[in-house]
XYZ file of C-alpha atoms in Angstrom:
516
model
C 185.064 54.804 93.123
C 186.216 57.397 90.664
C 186.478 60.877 92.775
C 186.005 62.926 89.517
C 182.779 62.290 88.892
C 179.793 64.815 88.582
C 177.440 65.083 91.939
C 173.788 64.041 91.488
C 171.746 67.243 90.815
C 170.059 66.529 94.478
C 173.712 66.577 96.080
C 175.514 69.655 96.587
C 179.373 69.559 95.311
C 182.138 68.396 97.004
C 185.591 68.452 97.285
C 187.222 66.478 94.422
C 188.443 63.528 96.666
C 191.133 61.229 96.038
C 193.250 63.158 94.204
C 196.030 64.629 96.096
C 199.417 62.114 96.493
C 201.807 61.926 98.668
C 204.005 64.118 96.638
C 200.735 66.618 95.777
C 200.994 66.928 99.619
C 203.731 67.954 99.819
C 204.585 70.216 97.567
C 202.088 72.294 99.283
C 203.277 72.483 102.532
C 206.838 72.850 101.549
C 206.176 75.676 99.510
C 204.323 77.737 101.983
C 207.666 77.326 103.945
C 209.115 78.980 100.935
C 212.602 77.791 100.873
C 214.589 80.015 98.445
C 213.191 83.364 100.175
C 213.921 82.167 103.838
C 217.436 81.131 102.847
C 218.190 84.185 100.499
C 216.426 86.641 102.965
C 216.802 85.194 105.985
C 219.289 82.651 106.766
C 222.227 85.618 106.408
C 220.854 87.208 109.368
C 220.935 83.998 111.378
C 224.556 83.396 110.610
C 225.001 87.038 111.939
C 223.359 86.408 114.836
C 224.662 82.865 115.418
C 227.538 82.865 113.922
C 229.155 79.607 111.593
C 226.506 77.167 113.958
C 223.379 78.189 111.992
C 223.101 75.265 110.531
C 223.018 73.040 113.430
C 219.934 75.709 114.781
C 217.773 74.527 112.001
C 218.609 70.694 112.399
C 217.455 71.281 116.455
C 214.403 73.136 114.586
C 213.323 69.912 112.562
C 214.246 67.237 114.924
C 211.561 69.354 117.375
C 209.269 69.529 114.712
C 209.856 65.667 113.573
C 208.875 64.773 117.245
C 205.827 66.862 117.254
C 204.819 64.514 113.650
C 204.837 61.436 115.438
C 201.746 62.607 118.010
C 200.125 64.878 115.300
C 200.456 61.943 112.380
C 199.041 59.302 114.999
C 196.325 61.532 115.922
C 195.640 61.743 111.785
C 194.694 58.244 112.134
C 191.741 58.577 114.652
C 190.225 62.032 114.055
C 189.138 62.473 110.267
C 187.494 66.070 110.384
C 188.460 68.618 107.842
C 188.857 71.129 110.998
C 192.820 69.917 111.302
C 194.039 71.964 114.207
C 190.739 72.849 115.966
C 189.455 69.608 115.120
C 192.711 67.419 116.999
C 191.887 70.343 119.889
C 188.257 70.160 120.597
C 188.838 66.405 120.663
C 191.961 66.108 123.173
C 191.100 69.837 124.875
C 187.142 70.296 124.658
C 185.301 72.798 122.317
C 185.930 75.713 124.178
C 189.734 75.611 123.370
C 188.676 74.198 120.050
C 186.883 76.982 118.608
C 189.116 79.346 119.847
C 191.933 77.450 118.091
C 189.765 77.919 114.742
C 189.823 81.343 114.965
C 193.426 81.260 115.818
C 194.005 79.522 112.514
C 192.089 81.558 110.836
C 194.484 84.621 111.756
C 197.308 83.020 111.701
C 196.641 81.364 108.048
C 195.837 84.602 107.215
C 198.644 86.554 108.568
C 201.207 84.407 107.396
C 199.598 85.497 103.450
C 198.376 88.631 103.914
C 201.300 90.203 104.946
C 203.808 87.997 102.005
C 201.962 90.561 98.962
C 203.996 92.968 100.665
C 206.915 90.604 99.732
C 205.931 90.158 96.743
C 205.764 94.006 95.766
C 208.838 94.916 97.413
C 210.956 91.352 96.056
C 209.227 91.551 92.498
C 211.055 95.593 92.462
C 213.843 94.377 94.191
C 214.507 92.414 90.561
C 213.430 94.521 87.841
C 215.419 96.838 89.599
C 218.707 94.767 89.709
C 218.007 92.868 85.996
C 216.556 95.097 84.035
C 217.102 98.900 85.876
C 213.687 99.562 85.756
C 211.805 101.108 89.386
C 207.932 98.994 89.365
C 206.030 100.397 92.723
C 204.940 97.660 94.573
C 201.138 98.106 94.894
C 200.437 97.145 91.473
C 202.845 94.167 91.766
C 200.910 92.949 95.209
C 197.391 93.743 93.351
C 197.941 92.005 90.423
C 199.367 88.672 92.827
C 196.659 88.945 95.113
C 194.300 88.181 91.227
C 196.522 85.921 90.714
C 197.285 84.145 93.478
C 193.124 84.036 93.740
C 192.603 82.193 90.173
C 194.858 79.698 91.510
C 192.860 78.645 94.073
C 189.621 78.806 91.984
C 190.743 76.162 89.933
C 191.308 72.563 90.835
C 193.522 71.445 94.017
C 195.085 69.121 91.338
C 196.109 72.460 89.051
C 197.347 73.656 92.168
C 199.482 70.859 92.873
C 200.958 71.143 89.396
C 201.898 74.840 89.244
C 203.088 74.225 93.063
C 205.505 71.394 91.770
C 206.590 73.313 88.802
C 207.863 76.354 91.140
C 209.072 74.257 93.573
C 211.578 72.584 91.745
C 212.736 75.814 90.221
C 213.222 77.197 93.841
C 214.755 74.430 95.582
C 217.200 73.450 91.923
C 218.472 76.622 92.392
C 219.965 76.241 95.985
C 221.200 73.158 94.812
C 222.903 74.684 91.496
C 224.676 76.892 94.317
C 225.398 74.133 96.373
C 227.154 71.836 93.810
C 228.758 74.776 92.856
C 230.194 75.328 95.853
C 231.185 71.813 96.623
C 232.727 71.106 93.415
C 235.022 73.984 93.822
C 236.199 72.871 97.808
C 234.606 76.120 99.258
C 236.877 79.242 100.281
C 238.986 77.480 102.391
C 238.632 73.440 101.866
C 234.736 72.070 103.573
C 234.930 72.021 107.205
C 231.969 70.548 109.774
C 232.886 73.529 112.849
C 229.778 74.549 111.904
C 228.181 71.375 113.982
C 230.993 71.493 116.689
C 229.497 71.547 119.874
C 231.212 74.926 121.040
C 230.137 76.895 117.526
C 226.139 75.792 118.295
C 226.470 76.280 122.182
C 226.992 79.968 121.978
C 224.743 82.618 123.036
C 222.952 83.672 119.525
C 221.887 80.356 118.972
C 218.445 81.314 120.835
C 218.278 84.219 117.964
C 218.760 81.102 115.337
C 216.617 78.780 116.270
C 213.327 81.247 116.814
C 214.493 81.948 113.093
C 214.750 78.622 112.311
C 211.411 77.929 113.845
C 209.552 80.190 111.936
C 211.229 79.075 108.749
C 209.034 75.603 108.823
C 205.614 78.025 109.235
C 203.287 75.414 106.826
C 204.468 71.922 106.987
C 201.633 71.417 109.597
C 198.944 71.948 106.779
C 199.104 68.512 105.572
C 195.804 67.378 107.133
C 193.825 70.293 105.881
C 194.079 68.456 102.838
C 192.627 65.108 104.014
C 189.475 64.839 101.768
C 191.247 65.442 98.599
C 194.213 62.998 99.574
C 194.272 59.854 98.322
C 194.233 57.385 100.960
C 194.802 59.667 103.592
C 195.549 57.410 106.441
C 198.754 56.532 104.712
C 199.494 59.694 102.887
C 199.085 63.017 105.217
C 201.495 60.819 107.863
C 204.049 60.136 105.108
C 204.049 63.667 103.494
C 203.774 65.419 106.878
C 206.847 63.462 107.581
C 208.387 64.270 104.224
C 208.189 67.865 104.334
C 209.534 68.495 107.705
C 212.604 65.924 107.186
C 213.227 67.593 103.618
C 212.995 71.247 105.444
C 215.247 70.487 107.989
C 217.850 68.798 106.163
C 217.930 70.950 103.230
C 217.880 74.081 105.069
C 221.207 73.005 107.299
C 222.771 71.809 104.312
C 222.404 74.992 102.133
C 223.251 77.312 105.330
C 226.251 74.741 105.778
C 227.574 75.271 101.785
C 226.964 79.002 102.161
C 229.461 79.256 105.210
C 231.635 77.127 102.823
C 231.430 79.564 100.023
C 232.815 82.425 102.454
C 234.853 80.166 104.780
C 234.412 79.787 108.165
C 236.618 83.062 109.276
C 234.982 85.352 106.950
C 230.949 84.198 106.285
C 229.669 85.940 109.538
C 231.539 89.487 108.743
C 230.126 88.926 104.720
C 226.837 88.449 105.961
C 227.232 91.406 108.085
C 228.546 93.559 105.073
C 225.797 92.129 102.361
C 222.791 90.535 104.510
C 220.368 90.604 101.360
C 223.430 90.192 98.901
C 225.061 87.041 100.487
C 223.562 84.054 98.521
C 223.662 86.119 95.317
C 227.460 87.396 95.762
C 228.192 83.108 96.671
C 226.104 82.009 93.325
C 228.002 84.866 91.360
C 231.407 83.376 92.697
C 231.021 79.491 92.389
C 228.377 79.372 89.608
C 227.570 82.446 87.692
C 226.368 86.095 86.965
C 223.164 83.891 84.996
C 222.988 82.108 88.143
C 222.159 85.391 90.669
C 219.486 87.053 87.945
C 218.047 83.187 87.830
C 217.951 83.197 91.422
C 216.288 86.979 91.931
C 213.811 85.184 89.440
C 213.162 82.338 91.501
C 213.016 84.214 94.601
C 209.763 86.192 93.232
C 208.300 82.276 91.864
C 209.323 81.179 95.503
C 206.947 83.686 97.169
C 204.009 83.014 94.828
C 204.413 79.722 95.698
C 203.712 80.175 98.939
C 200.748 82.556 98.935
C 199.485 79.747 96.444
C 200.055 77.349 98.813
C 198.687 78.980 102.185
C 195.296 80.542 100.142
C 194.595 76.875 99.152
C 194.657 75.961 103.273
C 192.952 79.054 104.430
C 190.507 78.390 101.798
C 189.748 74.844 103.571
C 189.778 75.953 106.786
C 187.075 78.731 106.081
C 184.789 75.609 103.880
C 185.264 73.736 107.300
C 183.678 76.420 109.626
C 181.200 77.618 107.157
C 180.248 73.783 107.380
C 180.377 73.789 111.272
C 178.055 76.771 111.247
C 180.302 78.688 112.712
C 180.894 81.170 109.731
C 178.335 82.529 106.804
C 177.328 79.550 104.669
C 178.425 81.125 101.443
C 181.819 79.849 102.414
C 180.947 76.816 102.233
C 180.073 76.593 98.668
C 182.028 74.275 96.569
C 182.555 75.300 92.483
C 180.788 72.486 90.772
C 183.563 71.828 87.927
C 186.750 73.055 89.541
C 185.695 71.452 93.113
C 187.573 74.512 94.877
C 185.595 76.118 97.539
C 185.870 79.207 95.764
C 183.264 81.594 97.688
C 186.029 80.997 100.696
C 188.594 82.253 97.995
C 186.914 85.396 96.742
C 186.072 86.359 100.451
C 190.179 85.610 101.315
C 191.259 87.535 98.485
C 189.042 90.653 99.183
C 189.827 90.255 102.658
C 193.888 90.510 101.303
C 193.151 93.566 99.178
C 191.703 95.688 102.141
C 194.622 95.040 104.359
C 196.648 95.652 101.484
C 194.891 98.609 100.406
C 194.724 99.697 103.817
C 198.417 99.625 104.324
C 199.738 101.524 100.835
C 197.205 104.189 102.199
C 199.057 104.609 105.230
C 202.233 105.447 103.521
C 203.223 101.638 105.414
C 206.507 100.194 103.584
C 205.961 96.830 102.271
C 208.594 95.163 103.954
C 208.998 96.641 107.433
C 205.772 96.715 107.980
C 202.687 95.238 105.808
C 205.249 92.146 105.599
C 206.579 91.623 108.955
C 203.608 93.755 110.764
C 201.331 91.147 109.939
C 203.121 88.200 109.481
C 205.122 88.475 113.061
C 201.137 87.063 114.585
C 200.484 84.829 112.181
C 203.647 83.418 112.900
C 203.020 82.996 116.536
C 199.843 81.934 116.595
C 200.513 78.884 114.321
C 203.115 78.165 116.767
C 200.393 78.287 119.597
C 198.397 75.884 117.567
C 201.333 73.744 117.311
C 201.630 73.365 121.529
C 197.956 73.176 121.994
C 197.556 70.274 119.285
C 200.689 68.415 120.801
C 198.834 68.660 124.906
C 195.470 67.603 122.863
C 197.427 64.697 121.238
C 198.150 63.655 124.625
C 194.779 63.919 126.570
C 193.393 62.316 123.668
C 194.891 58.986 123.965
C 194.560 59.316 127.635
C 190.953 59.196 127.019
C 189.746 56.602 124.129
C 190.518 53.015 123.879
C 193.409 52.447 120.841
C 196.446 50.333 119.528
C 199.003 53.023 119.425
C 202.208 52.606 121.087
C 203.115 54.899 124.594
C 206.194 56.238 122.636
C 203.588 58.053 120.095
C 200.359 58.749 122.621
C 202.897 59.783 125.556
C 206.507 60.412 124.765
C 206.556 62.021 122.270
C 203.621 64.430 122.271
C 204.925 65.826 125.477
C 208.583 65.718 124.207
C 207.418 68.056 121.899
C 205.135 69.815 123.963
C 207.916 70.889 126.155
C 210.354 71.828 123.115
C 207.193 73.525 121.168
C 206.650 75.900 124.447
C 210.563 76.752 124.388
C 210.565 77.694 120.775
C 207.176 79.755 121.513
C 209.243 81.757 124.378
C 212.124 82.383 122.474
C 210.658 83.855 119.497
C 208.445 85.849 121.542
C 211.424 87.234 123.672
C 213.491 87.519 119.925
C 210.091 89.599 118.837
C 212.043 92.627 117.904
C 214.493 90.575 115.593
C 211.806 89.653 113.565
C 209.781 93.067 113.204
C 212.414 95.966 113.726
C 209.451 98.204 115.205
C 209.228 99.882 118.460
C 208.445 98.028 121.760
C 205.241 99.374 121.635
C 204.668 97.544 118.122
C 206.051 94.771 119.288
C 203.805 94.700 122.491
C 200.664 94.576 120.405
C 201.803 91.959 117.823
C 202.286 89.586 120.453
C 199.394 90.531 122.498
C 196.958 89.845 119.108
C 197.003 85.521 119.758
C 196.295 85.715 123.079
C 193.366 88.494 122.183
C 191.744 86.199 120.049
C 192.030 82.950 122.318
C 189.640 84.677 124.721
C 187.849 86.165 121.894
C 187.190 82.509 120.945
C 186.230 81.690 124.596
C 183.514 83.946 124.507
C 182.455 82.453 121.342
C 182.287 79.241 122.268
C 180.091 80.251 125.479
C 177.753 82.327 122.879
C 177.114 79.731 121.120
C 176.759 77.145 123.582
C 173.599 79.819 125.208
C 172.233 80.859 122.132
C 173.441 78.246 119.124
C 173.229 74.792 121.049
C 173.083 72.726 117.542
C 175.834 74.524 116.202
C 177.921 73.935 119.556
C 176.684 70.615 119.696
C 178.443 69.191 116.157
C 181.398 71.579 116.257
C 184.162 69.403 115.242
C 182.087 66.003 114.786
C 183.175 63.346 112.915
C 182.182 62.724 109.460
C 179.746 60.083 108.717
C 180.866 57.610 106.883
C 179.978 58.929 103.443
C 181.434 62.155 103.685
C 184.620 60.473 104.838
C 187.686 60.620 101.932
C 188.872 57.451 103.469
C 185.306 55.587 102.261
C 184.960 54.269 99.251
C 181.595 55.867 98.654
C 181.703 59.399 97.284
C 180.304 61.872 99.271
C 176.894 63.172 99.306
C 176.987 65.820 101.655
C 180.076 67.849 103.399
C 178.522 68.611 106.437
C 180.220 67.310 109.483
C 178.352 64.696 111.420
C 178.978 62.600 114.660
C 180.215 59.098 113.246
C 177.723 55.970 113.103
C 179.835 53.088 112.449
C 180.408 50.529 114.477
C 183.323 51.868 117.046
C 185.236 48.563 116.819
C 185.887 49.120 112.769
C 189.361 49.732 112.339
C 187.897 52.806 109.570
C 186.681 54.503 112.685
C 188.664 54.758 115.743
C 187.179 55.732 118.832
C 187.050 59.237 119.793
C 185.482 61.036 122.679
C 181.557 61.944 122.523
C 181.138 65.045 119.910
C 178.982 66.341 122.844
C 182.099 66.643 125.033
């Protein structure tokens, strides 16, 4: 049945299901990785660090993350609440660790936006600066995004999906502009692959690269907070989760790769030393074209919109999801009758944005150093601690309910990637200080913040166990069959309740008691 059409006046709004493709997908998640702004602002420093085996860091990075896919994309299958992350944990790990993992989202979703308006301000004067020699202070620039960034997510996920598309192709074209450039023109020296010999990756900064590289995929998980507006979701969340980390990985190696080309393999790691920020614009200005760099500051702004876009549309869900558990204030779960956004969720996100903000210009805080990486640095980590506690619930999971998947994706590989997921964790928490620049004492207390609110969650969960037993009681339940996206009927209601259809019905796997 159509997905578009109006609700009954009896029935509260919904999501606007069915509408999201494959592609719709991801272009989400691949623009809250922002590509253009971690290879232009980051990638220089991993070559620094790493030296001319970058590239080969951020193959490792998606291979680990491609493993992780196959338990988290199986799991898709089985478990259709909108919870994502908390939901695949309460089910494999029980609903303590479940709704501690919400609120773990919930920061981390949040860090990894809040903090990018700092970006934006200090990137958006970065380039009137360097095209037009004009100074713009970066408040107003970070103001004027968060409005804008919160009228995207008012309107419709497919508007979203559009403008998403639009800017991603700019971003990525770009890279690829440089790229051809670059390989038309034989590089600096001639193309060489020492960049993926085995004694250029094996070298001591490669632990620096890869918790770079790491963090550089922050997003592609998101796909199955988007499961009610997907169109067949069974099929598409496993295909564009699978897209977005195979494109990430690839395309990131390959534009680090033409980059070292540009410079040649002798010279890229002292250039990057000299210029960090200028390296991709000095190679674009070389092999392409003056137009090329002030395109590419342009982009780089686009790029960063496009990912606040893209991570205030999945905080946005994730908030509609608890305010539907119970768990938060109603309000957020209302859902805009025409747009079909849950835009109470996106008001309280963006005010929620503009205090921190707000909070930091007060402070005299620079944008970068600190509202950026100050904030972003837990986000970071705690999405990466969702990551390892949804790849051990992938595994108890299928330990525990009958099903027809294979050992290789209930077994092997969730623990393959538990195991690689837990290295990457340690390494980025022990490379801390590469990512922040702050004092140990900083650093100290933005790691300490994810495992803060993991027993903050704990105690949650036991309050409301004592004194909210209902609410406890359905956290994470399955829909019923008419609020699933997956049904043909259009739901009525998008309240979360345990599943009533028969539990051989291939719609419904079997999943452990909601009561659990």
């Amino acid at each position: 049945m159509s997905s578009t059409r109006s609700p009954a006046p009896d029935e509260p709004p919904g999501l606007r299901t069915g509408t999201l493709t494959t592609a719709d997908i991801s272009f989400f998640v691949v623009s809250a990785a922002a590509p253009l702004t971690v290879m232009a602002g980051v990638a220089p420093i991993a070559l620094v660090l790493g030296g001319i085996g970058a590239p080969a860091g951020y193959l490792l990075a998606g291979v680990t993350l491609a493993i992780f896919a196959v338990g988290f994309t199986a799991m898709s299958r089985h478990v259709r609440s909108a919870g994502a992350f908390y939901a695949y944990i309460t089910r494999g790990l029980g609903k303590p660790l479940g709704i501690a993992a919400a609120l773990i989202a919930m920061v981390g979703y949040n860090g990894m936006e809040i903090g990018v308006y700092g970006l934006l301000g200090s990137a958006t004067a970065d380039t009137t600066h360097a095209l037009l020699g004009i100074d713009v202070p970066w408040l107003p620039v970070a103001l004027a995004g968060l409005l804008l960034i919160w009228y995207g997510g008012y309107r419709s996920i497919d508007f979203g999906a559009k403008v998403l598309g639009v800017l991603l192709v700019a971003e990525t074209g770009i890279l690829v502009l440089l790229a051809g450039g670059v390989l038309l023109d034989g590089g600096a020296d001639g193309l060489s692959l020492a960049s993926f010999a085995p004694g250029n990756v094996l070298v001591p900064g490669t632990a620096a690269v890869l918790a770079f590289a790491f963090s550089a995929f922050t997003g592609f998980e998101s796909t199955v907070i988007y499961r009610r507006e997907a169109r067949d979701p069974a099929r598409t969340i496993p295909r564009a989760t699978y897209i977005a980390v195979g494109f990430l990985g690839l395309f990131y190696a390959f534009v680090v790769w033409t980059v070292i080309q540009a410079f040649g393999d002798e010279k890229v790691v002292q250039a990057a030393a000299d210029d960090t920020g200028g390296l991709f614009f000095a190679a674009i200005t070389t092999y392409v074209g003056s137009w090329a760099a002030d395109l590419m500051h342009v982009f780089i702004v686009t790029s960063i919109i496009a990912s606040l876009l893209a991570f205030h549309n999945a905080i946005n869900r994730y908030a509609l999801a608890l305010a539907e558990e119970g768990v938060l204030p109603a309000a957020l779960g209302r859902v805009h009758p025409r747009h079909r956004s849950p835009y109470i969720a996106g008001l309280a996100q963006t005010v929620l944005g503009a205090v921190v903000v707000l909070g930091f210009a007060a402070a005299g805080a620079d944008p970068y150093t600190q509202l950026l990486l100050w904030v972003n640095t837990p986000g970071m980590l705690g999405l990466m601690a969702l990551m390892l506690l949804a790849a051990l619930a992938v595994v108890r999971y299928f330990r525990r309910v009958p099903h027809q998947e294979g050992a290789l994706r209930t077994l092997v590989a969730p623990v393959t990637a538990a195991v690689l997921l837990a290295v990457a964790l340690w390494l980025v928490t022990s490379k801390v200080a590469l990512f922040t620049g702050a004092s140990p004492t900083v650093n100290t207390v933005l790691v300490a913040v994810v495992p803060a609110v993991l027993v903050l969650g704990l105690l949650l969960a036991a309050r409301l166990r004592r004194t909210r037993p209902e609410v406890y009681a359905r956290f994470a339940a399955e829909p019923t069959p008419s609020g699933d996206p997956s049904c043909p009927q259009h739901p009525t209601s998008s309240s979360p309740a345990p599943a009533s259809a028969t539990p051989n019905s291939p719609a419904t796997p079997l999943s452990p008691s909601a009561t659990d």
